[in-house]
C-alpha cells in the first residue's frame, strides 16, 4: 500500500523549514531529494567500504568493486535491459549524450547527414549535436509539437530521409511534461534502419521504463533525478550499437594493454568508462533505484497521476494563470506564466518566501521557449513525496502573487 506520509518520513530534508515555512519541494524536474537509505548507503560506502574499484586485490577494493558493479545489474533491471553488460555508467545524462555523440555518432557522420530532434529537447540533447553540425556539417532537423505540446510520432518518422543517421528524442519534456510515444518512434525508425537515442532524464523517475519494449538503441538516465546522488547516471546501449562505438575518453580502466606503440581496449561496457568513476555516487544511485523498485514504479506512477490531475484542475481554475501546453499524456510537470507584469523570477521569489521551491527561467530548453513565444516560465515538477495539500499550498501562494503583481 502506497502511503505518502510513510514515503515523506524517509526524506530528512522534507522536515526543513524554508523562510519559516515547511518546505514544499516542487523542483523535482531539476533534481530530486534523497531518501534515508541513499544517505545511509553513501555514508557506509565512504565510512566503511571505501577504496578504488577494479584496481586492488585487497579486501576493501574488492568490496567497493562488488558494490559498484552490482549497480549495473540493478540499473539493467530498472530499465528492462536484457543484460548488465548493456549499461554504461556516466556522471549524468549530459555526459551520456556526449558519449554517444563522440563515441558513436561522430565517426559515422558525413557532411549533409541528418539528426532528427524534437523542438522540446533539453540543451543536453541539442548542444552535442550542434557540435557535430559545426565540426562535421551535420544537419539538425527539428520536429515541432502541436499547439498543445503533443509530439506526433508520425511527424518524427516523416522527418526521416535517406540522410538520417539518428533520431534523438526526449521521453518526457522537462518543460511541458509531455510524454512522448517513443515506442512508436522506435518501431517506425527501426523499420527504416535509423537508430534512436532516448533522453530518459525526466521519464524514468515517473514511470516504469522498459528499454526492450521501447526498442531504443540508447536510453540515458541521470541519478540525481532518481532520488540518487548528483554526478551519477547511466545509459543503456543496444549491443549492436555498442559494437559500433569507439572509446571516447582514454585513461585507466578502459584499457587492457598499453605499450609504447600500441594499446588494446578493455571489453565493453568498461571500455567507455575511463578513469576512476563516481564510485560512491554510482553505489548511491543503485540504492536509489532499488528504493524506487521497492516502492513500486506503478505505485509511484499512480500517486503522481493523482497529483497531476489535481494540480491541473487547480491551476487551470486560475483564470489569470497560463499553464503551458495541454498534452494528452503528461507527467506531473507544469510550466506556467501569470497575466500581468510579474516575471517568472519574481513569482519564484515570492513562492520561496512561502517555502515553495519551483524553477524559473528557460529550463535549458530555449528552442521550445522560442517556439512557444516565451522568454521564461515557472515550473512546478512533482515527485513521489508530494501531496495534494502541497498543490493547495502552491495555489494559495500563486493567489498571493496575483494579488501582489496584478
Ligand atoms: N535532459 C533532460 C530532459 C533534463 O531535464 C535534464 C536535466 N535538467 C538533462 C537532460 C540533463 O541531465 P543531467 O543533469 O544529468 O546532465
PDB file of N, CA and C and ligand atoms in Angstrom, residues 29-31 90-97 120-125 170-175 199-203 220-225 231-233 333 359 363-364 379, ligand 1:
ATOM      1  N   UNK A  29      11.997  18.273 -11.141  1.00  0.00           N
ATOM      2  CA  UNK A  29      12.496  18.188 -12.517  1.00  0.00           C
ATOM      3  C   UNK A  29      13.949  18.621 -12.604  1.00  0.00           C
ATOM      4  N   UNK A  30      14.367  19.514 -11.708  1.00  0.00           N
ATOM      5  CA  UNK A  30      15.769  19.946 -11.701  1.00  0.00           C
ATOM      6  C   UNK A  30      16.624  18.924 -10.973  1.00  0.00           C
ATOM      7  N   UNK A  31      16.153  18.492  -9.809  1.00  0.00           N
ATOM      8  CA  UNK A  31      16.844  17.436  -9.075  1.00  0.00           C
ATOM      9  C   UNK A  31      15.927  16.999  -7.936  1.00  0.00           C
ATOM     10  N   UNK A  90      27.734   6.833 -16.201  1.00  0.00           N
ATOM     11  CA  UNK A  90      28.143   8.183 -16.578  1.00  0.00           C
ATOM     12  C   UNK A  90      27.974   9.080 -15.359  1.00  0.00           C
ATOM     13  N   UNK A  91      28.268  10.357 -15.538  1.00  0.00           N
ATOM     14  CA  UNK A  91      28.007  11.305 -14.448  1.00  0.00           C
ATOM     15  C   UNK A  91      26.608  11.891 -14.552  1.00  0.00           C
ATOM     16  N   UNK A  92      25.869  11.514 -15.563  1.00  0.00           N
ATOM     17  CA  UNK A  92      24.516  12.057 -15.742  1.00  0.00           C
ATOM     18  C   UNK A  92      24.160  12.002 -17.212  1.00  0.00           C
ATOM     19  N   UNK A  93      23.010  12.565 -17.534  1.00  0.00           N
ATOM     20  CA  UNK A  93      22.549  12.473 -18.923  1.00  0.00           C
ATOM     21  C   UNK A  93      23.412  13.291 -19.863  1.00  0.00           C
ATOM     22  N   UNK A  94      23.892  14.415 -19.384  1.00  0.00           N
ATOM     23  CA  UNK A  94      24.709  15.259 -20.265  1.00  0.00           C
ATOM     24  C   UNK A  94      25.930  14.477 -20.740  1.00  0.00           C
ATOM     25  N   UNK A  95      26.605  13.813 -19.810  1.00  0.00           N
ATOM     26  CA  UNK A  95      27.774  13.030 -20.222  1.00  0.00           C
ATOM     27  C   UNK A  95      27.349  11.874 -21.122  1.00  0.00           C
ATOM     28  N   UNK A  96      26.224  11.260 -20.805  1.00  0.00           N
ATOM     29  CA  UNK A  96      25.765  10.103 -21.596  1.00  0.00           C
ATOM     30  C   UNK A  96      25.550  10.506 -23.057  1.00  0.00           C
ATOM     31  N   UNK A  97      24.903  11.643 -23.270  1.00  0.00           N
ATOM     32  CA  UNK A  97      24.603  12.045 -24.653  1.00  0.00           C
ATOM     33  C   UNK A  97      25.886  12.468 -25.365  1.00  0.00           C
ATOM     34  N   UNK A 120      11.312  20.020 -28.337  1.00  0.00           N
ATOM     35  CA  UNK A 120      11.205  20.010 -26.865  1.00  0.00           C
ATOM     36  C   UNK A 120      12.494  19.586 -26.171  1.00  0.00           C
ATOM     37  N   UNK A 121      13.561  19.390 -26.933  1.00  0.00           N
ATOM     38  CA  UNK A 121      14.752  18.826 -26.280  1.00  0.00           C
ATOM     39  C   UNK A 121      15.383  19.786 -25.283  1.00  0.00           C
ATOM     40  N   UNK A 122      15.957  19.196 -24.266  1.00  0.00           N
ATOM     41  CA  UNK A 122      16.802  19.899 -23.303  1.00  0.00           C
ATOM     42  C   UNK A 122      18.135  20.205 -24.002  1.00  0.00           C
ATOM     43  N   UNK A 123      18.805  21.259 -23.583  1.00  0.00           N
ATOM     44  CA  UNK A 123      20.081  21.616 -24.219  1.00  0.00           C
ATOM     45  C   UNK A 123      21.063  20.444 -24.221  1.00  0.00           C
ATOM     46  N   UNK A 124      20.948  19.568 -23.215  1.00  0.00           N
ATOM     47  CA  UNK A 124      21.843  18.400 -23.165  1.00  0.00           C
ATOM     48  C   UNK A 124      21.649  17.495 -24.372  1.00  0.00           C
ATOM     49  N   UNK A 125      20.460  17.541 -24.958  1.00  0.00           N
ATOM     50  CA  UNK A 125      20.195  16.716 -26.142  1.00  0.00           C
ATOM     51  C   UNK A 125      20.125  17.580 -27.401  1.00  0.00           C
ATOM     52  N   UNK A 170      13.482  13.249 -26.506  1.00  0.00           N
ATOM     53  CA  UNK A 170      13.212  13.091 -25.087  1.00  0.00           C
ATOM     54  C   UNK A 170      11.994  12.193 -24.873  1.00  0.00           C
ATOM     55  N   UNK A 171      11.992  11.476 -23.750  1.00  0.00           N
ATOM     56  CA  UNK A 171      10.838  10.642 -23.414  1.00  0.00           C
ATOM     57  C   UNK A 171       9.758  11.495 -22.758  1.00  0.00           C
ATOM     58  N   UNK A 172      10.199  12.426 -21.908  1.00  0.00           N
ATOM     59  CA  UNK A 172       9.264  13.359 -21.251  1.00  0.00           C
ATOM     60  C   UNK A 172       9.887  14.754 -21.320  1.00  0.00           C
ATOM     61  N   UNK A 173       9.076  15.721 -21.728  1.00  0.00           N
ATOM     62  CA  UNK A 173       9.576  17.101 -21.793  1.00  0.00           C
ATOM     63  C   UNK A 173       9.753  17.662 -20.393  1.00  0.00           C
ATOM     64  N   UNK A 174      10.928  18.263 -20.148  1.00  0.00           N
ATOM     65  CA  UNK A 174      11.167  18.841 -18.823  1.00  0.00           C
ATOM     66  C   UNK A 174      10.423  20.159 -18.638  1.00  0.00           C
ATOM     67  N   UNK A 175       9.816  20.683 -19.712  1.00  0.00           N
ATOM     68  CA  UNK A 175       9.091  21.952 -19.610  1.00  0.00           C
ATOM     69  C   UNK A 175       7.579  21.713 -19.578  1.00  0.00           C
ATOM     70  N   UNK A 199      16.304  10.378 -24.480  1.00  0.00           N
ATOM     71  CA  UNK A 199      16.718  11.072 -23.264  1.00  0.00           C
ATOM     72  C   UNK A 199      15.652  10.782 -22.200  1.00  0.00           C
ATOM     73  N   UNK A 200      16.012   9.882 -21.282  1.00  0.00           N
ATOM     74  CA  UNK A 200      15.036   9.447 -20.274  1.00  0.00           C
ATOM     75  C   UNK A 200      15.132  10.198 -18.956  1.00  0.00           C
ATOM     76  N   UNK A 201      15.851  11.330 -18.954  1.00  0.00           N
ATOM     77  CA  UNK A 201      16.096  12.056 -17.688  1.00  0.00           C
ATOM     78  C   UNK A 201      14.837  12.312 -16.891  1.00  0.00           C
ATOM     79  N   UNK A 202      13.797  12.750 -17.593  1.00  0.00           N
ATOM     80  CA  UNK A 202      12.583  13.143 -16.877  1.00  0.00           C
ATOM     81  C   UNK A 202      11.571  12.015 -16.794  1.00  0.00           C
ATOM     82  N   UNK A 203      11.809  10.928 -17.511  1.00  0.00           N
ATOM     83  CA  UNK A 203      10.794   9.884 -17.597  1.00  0.00           C
ATOM     84  C   UNK A 203      10.967   8.814 -16.534  1.00  0.00           C
ATOM     85  N   UNK A 220      19.175   7.171 -21.891  1.00  0.00           N
ATOM     86  CA  UNK A 220      20.014   7.810 -20.870  1.00  0.00           C
ATOM     87  C   UNK A 220      19.188   8.227 -19.658  1.00  0.00           C
ATOM     88  N   UNK A 221      19.729   7.963 -18.476  1.00  0.00           N
ATOM     89  CA  UNK A 221      19.090   8.421 -17.230  1.00  0.00           C
ATOM     90  C   UNK A 221      20.141   9.083 -16.339  1.00  0.00           C
ATOM     91  N   UNK A 222      19.627   9.831 -15.363  1.00  0.00           N
ATOM     92  CA  UNK A 222      20.530  10.574 -14.500  1.00  0.00           C
ATOM     93  C   UNK A 222      20.166  10.307 -13.043  1.00  0.00           C
ATOM     94  N   UNK A 223      21.176   9.944 -12.238  1.00  0.00           N
ATOM     95  CA  UNK A 223      20.914   9.504 -10.871  1.00  0.00           C
ATOM     96  C   UNK A 223      20.269  10.566  -9.997  1.00  0.00           C
ATOM     97  N   UNK A 224      20.657  11.822 -10.201  1.00  0.00           N
ATOM     98  CA  UNK A 224      20.182  12.851  -9.256  1.00  0.00           C
ATOM     99  C   UNK A 224      18.696  13.143  -9.379  1.00  0.00           C
ATOM    100  N   UNK A 225      18.101  12.758 -10.510  1.00  0.00           N
ATOM    101  CA  UNK A 225      16.639  12.930 -10.630  1.00  0.00           C
ATOM    102  C   UNK A 225      15.895  11.679 -10.179  1.00  0.00           C
ATOM    103  N   UNK A 231      26.032  13.599  -9.982  1.00  0.00           N
ATOM    104  CA  UNK A 231      27.277  13.024 -10.510  1.00  0.00           C
ATOM    105  C   UNK A 231      27.167  11.535 -10.772  1.00  0.00           C
ATOM    106  N   UNK A 232      25.936  11.022 -10.837  1.00  0.00           N
ATOM    107  CA  UNK A 232      25.753   9.610 -11.200  1.00  0.00           C
ATOM    108  C   UNK A 232      24.768   9.529 -12.354  1.00  0.00           C
ATOM    109  N   UNK A 233      24.891   8.479 -13.131  1.00  0.00           N
ATOM    110  CA  UNK A 233      23.971   8.300 -14.251  1.00  0.00           C
ATOM    111  C   UNK A 233      24.326   7.033 -14.990  1.00  0.00           C
ATOM    112  N   UNK A 333       4.374  17.603 -14.428  1.00  0.00           N
ATOM    113  CA  UNK A 333       5.288  18.740 -14.645  1.00  0.00           C
ATOM    114  C   UNK A 333       4.466  19.848 -15.312  1.00  0.00           C
ATOM    115  N   UNK A 359      11.123  26.067 -10.206  1.00  0.00           N
ATOM    116  CA  UNK A 359      12.196  26.599 -11.053  1.00  0.00           C
ATOM    117  C   UNK A 359      11.627  27.707 -11.923  1.00  0.00           C
ATOM    118  N   UNK A 363      14.628  26.834 -18.549  1.00  0.00           N
ATOM    119  CA  UNK A 363      14.674  25.384 -18.306  1.00  0.00           C
ATOM    120  C   UNK A 363      15.590  24.651 -19.288  1.00  0.00           C
ATOM    121  N   UNK A 364      16.656  25.310 -19.729  1.00  0.00           N
ATOM    122  CA  UNK A 364      17.594  24.684 -20.679  1.00  0.00           C
ATOM    123  C   UNK A 364      16.850  24.142 -21.893  1.00  0.00           C
ATOM    124  N   UNK A 379       8.157  26.653 -13.267  1.00  0.00           N
ATOM    125  CA  UNK A 379       7.852  25.238 -13.446  1.00  0.00           C
ATOM    126  C   UNK A 379       7.693  24.567 -12.089  1.00  0.00           C
TER     127      UNK A 379
HETATM  128  N1  LIG B   1      17.604  16.081 -20.425  1.00  0.00           N
HETATM  129  C1  LIG B   1      16.521  16.487 -19.743  1.00  0.00           C
HETATM  130  C2  LIG B   1      15.157  16.291 -20.353  1.00  0.00           C
HETATM  131  C3  LIG B   1      16.669  17.080 -18.497  1.00  0.00           C
HETATM  132  O1  LIG B   1      15.601  17.507 -17.840  1.00  0.00           O
HETATM  133  C4  LIG B   1      17.967  17.222 -17.949  1.00  0.00           C
HETATM  134  C5  LIG B   1      18.191  17.824 -16.571  1.00  0.00           C
HETATM  135  N2  LIG B   1      17.555  19.042 -16.359  1.00  0.00           N
HETATM  136  C6  LIG B   1      19.054  16.784 -18.689  1.00  0.00           C
HETATM  137  C7  LIG B   1      18.842  16.206 -19.920  1.00  0.00           C
HETATM  138  C8  LIG B   1      20.465  16.910 -18.175  1.00  0.00           C
HETATM  139  O2  LIG B   1      20.709  15.917 -17.245  1.00  0.00           O
HETATM  140  P1  LIG B   1      21.961  15.951 -16.247  1.00  0.00           P
HETATM  141  O3  LIG B   1      21.595  16.930 -15.179  1.00  0.00           O
HETATM  142  O4  LIG B   1      22.044  14.567 -15.753  1.00  0.00           O
HETATM  143  O5  LIG B   1      23.152  16.316 -17.014  1.00  0.00           O
END
